[in-house]
Short mmCIF file of C-alpha atoms in Angstrom, two decimals:
data_model
loop_
_atom_site.label_atom_id
_atom_site.label_comp_id
_atom_site.label_asym_id
_atom_site.label_seq_id
_atom_site.Cartn_x
_atom_site.Cartn_y
_atom_site.Cartn_z
CA MET Y 967 146.79 223.79 110.39
CA VAL Y 968 148.45 220.96 108.38
CA ALA Y 969 147.11 220.33 104.92
CA ARG Y 970 145.56 216.91 104.55
CA ARG Y 971 146.46 214.64 101.69
CA LYS Y 972 143.78 214.21 99.09
CA THR Y 973 144.66 210.53 98.41
CA ALA Y 974 144.74 208.24 101.36
CA ARG Y 975 147.91 206.17 101.67
CA LYS Y 976 147.48 202.43 101.19
CA SER Y 977 148.16 200.64 104.39
CA THR Y 978 151.27 198.45 104.59
CA ALA Y 979 149.14 195.51 105.69
CA ARG Y 980 147.12 195.67 102.47
CA ARG Y 981 150.31 195.85 100.42
CA LYS Y 982 151.77 192.86 102.25
CA THR Y 983 148.57 190.84 101.72
CA ALA Y 984 148.69 191.59 98.00
CA ALA Y 985 152.33 190.50 97.88
CA ARG Y 986 151.48 187.29 99.66
CA LYS Y 987 148.64 186.67 97.20
CA THR Y 988 151.01 187.16 94.24
CA THR Y 989 153.56 184.79 95.75
CA ARG Y 990 150.87 182.22 96.37
CA ARG Y 991 149.71 182.51 92.75
CA LYS Y 992 153.28 182.17 91.51
CA THR Y 993 153.87 179.07 93.64
CA ALA Y 994 150.56 177.59 92.53
CA ARG Y 995 151.55 178.12 88.88
CA LYS Y 996 154.90 176.47 89.54
CA THR Y 997 153.26 173.48 91.23
CA VAL Y 998 150.73 173.12 88.42
CA ARG Y 999 153.54 173.19 85.87
CA LYS Y 1000 155.46 170.58 87.85
CA THR Y 1001 152.42 168.31 88.13
CA ALA Y 1002 151.70 168.76 84.44
CA ARG Y 1003 155.26 167.77 83.60
CA LYS Y 1004 154.92 164.71 85.81
CA THR Y 1005 151.62 163.73 84.18
CA VAL Y 1006 153.02 164.25 80.70
CA ARG Y 1007 156.01 162.08 81.55
CA LYS Y 1008 153.72 159.40 82.95
CA THR Y 1009 151.52 159.46 79.84
CA ALA Y 1010 154.59 159.37 77.61
CA ARG Y 1011 155.87 156.31 79.46
CA LYS Y 1012 152.49 154.67 79.05
CA THR Y 1013 152.41 155.46 75.32
CA VAL Y 1014 155.96 154.18 74.84
CA ARG Y 1015 155.06 150.95 76.60
CA LYS Y 1016 151.95 150.59 74.45
CA THR Y 1017 153.93 151.17 71.25
CA ALA Y 1018 156.58 148.70 72.39
CA ARG Y 1019 153.91 146.08 73.00
CA LYS Y 1020 152.50 146.73 69.54
CA THR Y 1021 155.94 146.40 67.95
CA VAL Y 1022 156.65 143.18 69.80
CA ARG Y 1023 153.31 141.78 68.71
CA LYS Y 1024 154.02 142.74 65.11
CA THR Y 1025 157.48 141.15 65.21
CA ALA Y 1026 156.03 137.97 66.68
CA ALA Y 1027 153.38 137.89 63.95
CA ARG Y 1028 156.08 138.33 61.31
CA LYS Y 1029 158.04 135.46 62.83
CA THR Y 1030 154.97 133.22 62.79
CA THR Y 1031 154.26 134.12 59.17
CA ARG Y 1032 157.86 133.36 58.23
CA ARG Y 1033 157.63 129.97 59.93
CA LYS Y 1034 154.34 129.25 58.20
CA THR Y 1035 155.77 130.19 54.80
CA ALA Y 1036 158.84 128.05 55.44
CA ARG Y 1037 156.64 125.07 56.24
CA LYS Y 1038 154.65 125.69 53.07
CA THR Y 1039 157.83 125.89 50.98
CA VAL Y 1040 159.16 122.68 52.50
CA ARG Y 1041 155.91 120.93 51.71
CA LYS Y 1042 155.98 122.24 48.15
CA THR Y 1043 159.58 121.10 47.67
CA ALA Y 1044 158.76 117.66 49.05
CA VAL Y 1045 155.84 117.31 46.64
CA ARG Y 1046 158.05 118.43 43.75
CA ARG Y 1047 160.71 115.90 44.72
CA LYS Y 1048 158.12 113.12 44.97
CA THR Y 1049 156.72 114.01 41.55
CA ALA Y 1050 160.22 114.04 40.08
CA ALA Y 1051 160.93 110.63 41.62
CA ARG Y 1052 157.71 109.29 40.18
CA LYS Y 1053 158.63 110.66 36.76
CA THR Y 1054 162.09 109.07 36.80
CA THR Y 1055 160.62 105.74 37.91
CA ARG Y 1056 158.10 105.91 35.09
CA ARG Y 1057 160.86 106.67 32.58
CA LYS Y 1058 162.94 103.80 33.90
CA THR Y 1059 160.01 101.38 33.64
CA ALA Y 1060 159.22 102.64 30.14
CA ARG Y 1061 162.82 102.02 29.04
CA LYS Y 1062 162.67 98.53 30.50
CA THR Y 1063 159.39 97.79 28.70
CA VAL Y 1064 160.75 99.11 25.41
CA ARG Y 1065 163.84 96.93 25.78
CA LYS Y 1066 161.67 93.90 26.50
CA THR Y 1067 159.42 94.59 23.51
CA ALA Y 1068 162.45 95.04 21.26
CA ALA Y 1069 163.90 91.76 22.52
CA ARG Y 1070 160.61 90.02 21.81
CA LYS Y 1071 160.58 91.48 18.31
CA THR Y 1072 164.12 90.26 17.67
CA THR Y 1073 163.25 86.79 18.96
CA ARG Y 1074 160.22 86.67 16.69
CA ARG Y 1075 162.34 87.65 13.72
CA LYS Y 1076 164.92 85.03 14.56
CA THR Y 1077 162.26 82.34 14.95
CA ALA Y 1078 160.71 83.32 11.62
CA LYS Y 1079 164.08 83.08 9.91
CA ARG Y 1080 164.66 79.64 11.43
CA ALA Y 1081 161.23 78.46 10.27
CA VAL Y 1082 161.90 79.67 6.75
CA ARG Y 1083 165.25 77.87 6.71
CA ARG Y 1084 163.63 74.68 7.98
CA ARG Y 1085 160.94 74.84 5.29
CA ARG Y 1086 163.54 74.97 2.57
#
């Protein structure tokens, strides 16, 4: 009589099934990783685009502000120039008036002298 084994041998079929299961799991993990990478890349692209849009918007805003400021400065300069022109004109007129007044004074003096001479 042949002695029987106490532990039954696992059948090859069962072992093969287990192996297949492991392989399937491995492949699934690989696929998941691949998909995840793809998704991450996609999201990254999206984020980059978003950031780029933001940057462009900011740059545009800066440009607009610069233009606005330039306009303001030009206006200010123009006003300053106008004021300066007005001032010079006023000074010129004042000089003219002073000259005229002085001339009148001289004439008056001359006339007075003549009158005095005539009286004598």
